[in-house]
């Protein structure tokens, strides 16, 4: 065990960080920069996105903390628990600090924009995000976990960003919230099947534990396709140039076939949407 800890402590930090998974927090800001390029400060958008990333990071670290205590995800060779030399107090402090910093940054942007009504939605969803791993309920171990994730990243991230900057609920906000809600759940489903055994043994009632790997991968593909449909509709609504519409439509057909052909994984799904966001820019 000691040699394993030493090996992991000397590994590159980015391997533990798993940067690709944070695309789910960065993409909403990227798409808002496409949708409303002139309606807000890019600095404010960057700070808001950083706030979301810090909250997600806090949840991820606390997820490692809870899973280690309960015996789930024991097959993970690289985790924050190993990086912190199995010091669970440090892991918990790390997660909570990141979570609190993220909330604080978000509140600063809200105060700056005087958009206090957004807190009626944002704060309950932040509480749900905290309950996902860090509270006594640990929603990630129940059948509600996946749907909480969809709510937090759909209405919680994309929806609240839209209301924060536009101060109203628009068709684009609703479409984007649906797109990122389905995307988040799809990503979560895509990484559950390899963990079925340890999740089951630790009492984690994930979708994959309840329905099996085959159905989980299938639903992940369906949700990825739905996310693509809603996001495509959003982009078509803001695009007037016929050549741009044709190019966008052709690229999205390619993404449909890519998602359909390949085995779902967080990297494949998030890469596809990053390509779409970059292409839209």
Short mmCIF file of C-alpha atoms in Angstrom, two decimals, residues 113-270:
data_model
loop_
_atom_site.label_atom_id
_atom_site.label_comp_id
_atom_site.label_asym_id
_atom_site.label_seq_id
_atom_site.Cartn_x
_atom_site.Cartn_y
_atom_site.Cartn_z
CA UNK A 113 -25.36 42.33 -11.72
CA UNK A 114 -28.06 42.90 -9.09
CA UNK A 115 -29.77 39.71 -10.28
CA UNK A 116 -30.86 38.47 -6.87
CA UNK A 117 -33.91 36.61 -8.20
CA UNK A 118 -31.62 34.02 -9.75
CA UNK A 119 -30.76 32.90 -6.22
CA UNK A 120 -34.29 31.47 -5.83
CA UNK A 121 -33.25 28.78 -8.31
CA UNK A 122 -29.48 28.72 -7.87
CA UNK A 123 -29.28 28.24 -4.09
CA UNK A 124 -31.66 25.23 -3.87
CA UNK A 125 -29.79 23.59 -6.74
CA UNK A 126 -26.44 24.28 -5.06
CA UNK A 127 -27.90 22.62 -1.95
CA UNK A 128 -28.91 19.64 -4.11
CA UNK A 129 -25.37 19.51 -5.49
CA UNK A 130 -24.02 19.45 -1.95
CA UNK A 131 -26.51 16.73 -1.01
CA UNK A 132 -25.28 14.68 -3.96
CA UNK A 133 -22.24 13.59 -1.96
CA UNK A 134 -21.45 15.61 1.12
CA UNK A 135 -24.64 15.55 3.19
CA UNK A 136 -26.08 12.80 5.36
CA UNK A 137 -28.50 11.86 2.53
CA UNK A 138 -25.82 11.25 -0.13
CA UNK A 139 -28.19 11.44 -3.10
CA UNK A 140 -25.56 9.89 -5.40
CA UNK A 141 -26.29 6.57 -3.68
CA UNK A 142 -30.02 6.75 -4.47
CA UNK A 143 -32.08 6.49 -7.65
CA UNK A 144 -32.38 10.30 -7.58
CA UNK A 145 -28.68 10.91 -8.15
CA UNK A 146 -28.71 11.00 -11.94
CA UNK A 147 -31.72 13.31 -12.15
CA UNK A 148 -30.23 15.70 -9.57
CA UNK A 149 -27.19 15.93 -11.85
CA UNK A 150 -29.43 16.86 -14.79
CA UNK A 151 -31.21 19.56 -12.79
CA UNK A 152 -27.96 21.05 -11.52
CA UNK A 153 -26.25 21.30 -14.91
CA UNK A 154 -29.36 22.15 -16.96
CA UNK A 155 -31.47 24.78 -15.18
CA UNK A 156 -28.78 25.18 -12.50
CA UNK A 157 -25.83 26.14 -14.71
CA UNK A 158 -27.02 27.06 -18.21
CA UNK A 159 -30.42 28.35 -17.05
CA UNK A 160 -29.08 30.47 -14.20
CA UNK A 161 -26.31 31.90 -16.41
CA UNK A 162 -28.96 32.98 -18.91
CA UNK A 163 -31.17 34.60 -16.27
CA UNK A 164 -28.16 36.23 -14.63
CA UNK A 165 -27.18 38.07 -17.81
CA UNK A 166 -30.58 38.54 -19.51
CA UNK A 167 -32.73 38.89 -16.37
CA UNK A 168 -35.55 36.92 -18.03
CA UNK A 169 -36.35 33.38 -19.12
CA UNK A 170 -36.13 32.97 -22.90
CA UNK A 171 -36.64 30.15 -25.39
CA UNK A 172 -32.85 29.90 -25.71
CA UNK A 173 -32.51 29.52 -21.93
CA UNK A 174 -35.09 26.71 -21.89
CA UNK A 175 -33.55 24.86 -24.86
CA UNK A 176 -30.05 25.18 -23.44
CA UNK A 177 -31.19 23.99 -20.01
CA UNK A 178 -32.73 20.87 -21.57
CA UNK A 179 -29.63 20.28 -23.70
CA UNK A 180 -27.16 20.49 -20.81
CA UNK A 181 -29.43 18.57 -18.46
CA UNK A 182 -29.55 15.63 -20.88
CA UNK A 183 -25.82 15.99 -21.60
CA UNK A 184 -24.88 15.82 -17.92
CA UNK A 185 -26.98 12.70 -17.30
CA UNK A 186 -25.63 11.09 -20.46
CA UNK A 187 -22.04 11.64 -19.29
CA UNK A 188 -22.87 10.24 -15.86
CA UNK A 189 -24.50 7.14 -17.37
CA UNK A 190 -21.55 6.55 -19.70
CA UNK A 191 -19.07 5.96 -16.88
CA UNK A 192 -21.30 3.87 -14.58
CA UNK A 193 -21.13 0.36 -16.19
CA UNK A 194 -17.48 -0.41 -15.27
CA UNK A 195 -18.32 0.37 -11.63
CA UNK A 196 -21.44 -1.82 -11.33
CA UNK A 197 -19.90 -4.41 -9.01
CA UNK A 198 -18.30 -2.04 -6.51
CA UNK A 199 -21.35 0.25 -6.60
CA UNK A 200 -23.63 -2.69 -5.85
CA UNK A 201 -21.45 -3.95 -3.00
CA UNK A 202 -21.30 -0.48 -1.43
CA UNK A 203 -25.08 0.01 -1.65
CA UNK A 204 -25.00 2.57 -4.46
CA UNK A 205 -28.27 2.41 -6.38
CA UNK A 206 -26.99 3.83 -9.67
CA UNK A 207 -28.90 3.51 -12.93
CA UNK A 208 -26.38 0.90 -14.11
CA UNK A 209 -26.84 -1.16 -10.93
CA UNK A 210 -30.62 -1.05 -11.34
CA UNK A 211 -30.82 -1.65 -15.11
CA UNK A 212 -27.54 -3.19 -16.24
CA UNK A 213 -24.68 -2.04 -18.49
CA UNK A 214 -26.37 -2.59 -21.86
CA UNK A 215 -29.44 -0.46 -21.09
CA UNK A 216 -27.30 2.21 -19.40
CA UNK A 217 -25.10 2.61 -22.49
CA UNK A 218 -28.22 2.69 -24.69
CA UNK A 219 -29.91 5.41 -22.61
CA UNK A 220 -26.64 7.35 -22.54
CA UNK A 221 -26.65 7.43 -26.36
CA UNK A 222 -30.32 8.47 -26.44
CA UNK A 223 -29.71 11.31 -23.97
CA UNK A 224 -26.63 12.44 -25.94
CA UNK A 225 -28.77 12.57 -29.08
CA UNK A 226 -31.51 14.54 -27.27
CA UNK A 227 -28.92 16.99 -25.95
CA UNK A 228 -27.63 17.43 -29.50
CA UNK A 229 -31.17 18.00 -30.84
CA UNK A 230 -31.97 20.71 -28.26
CA UNK A 231 -28.59 22.39 -28.70
CA UNK A 232 -28.93 22.26 -32.49
CA UNK A 233 -32.36 23.87 -32.30
CA UNK A 234 -30.89 26.62 -30.11
CA UNK A 235 -28.08 27.29 -32.58
CA UNK A 236 -30.45 27.30 -35.57
CA UNK A 237 -32.60 29.92 -33.82
CA UNK A 238 -29.67 32.33 -33.57
CA UNK A 239 -28.22 31.62 -37.04
CA UNK A 240 -29.53 33.54 -40.04
CA UNK A 241 -26.87 32.84 -42.67
CA UNK A 242 -27.95 29.94 -44.92
CA UNK A 243 -24.39 28.73 -45.50
CA UNK A 244 -23.75 28.66 -41.76
CA UNK A 245 -26.98 26.71 -41.21
CA UNK A 246 -25.99 24.12 -43.84
CA UNK A 247 -22.47 23.76 -42.40
CA UNK A 248 -23.84 23.45 -38.87
CA UNK A 249 -26.44 20.88 -39.94
CA UNK A 250 -23.80 18.79 -41.74
CA UNK A 251 -21.47 18.86 -38.75
CA UNK A 252 -24.26 17.81 -36.39
CA UNK A 253 -25.14 14.84 -38.62
CA UNK A 254 -21.50 13.78 -38.29
CA UNK A 255 -21.73 14.06 -34.48
CA UNK A 256 -24.93 11.99 -34.44
CA UNK A 257 -23.19 9.14 -36.26
CA UNK A 258 -20.08 9.48 -34.08
CA UNK A 259 -22.11 9.12 -30.88
CA UNK A 260 -24.16 6.26 -32.37
CA UNK A 261 -21.11 4.30 -33.57
CA UNK A 262 -18.79 4.61 -30.56
CA UNK A 263 -19.17 3.17 -27.07
CA UNK A 264 -20.29 6.02 -24.80
CA UNK A 265 -17.70 7.54 -22.47
CA UNK A 266 -17.41 10.97 -20.82
CA UNK A 267 -14.52 11.92 -23.12
CA UNK A 268 -16.31 10.95 -26.36
CA UNK A 269 -19.55 12.69 -25.41
CA UNK A 270 -17.96 15.88 -24.09
#
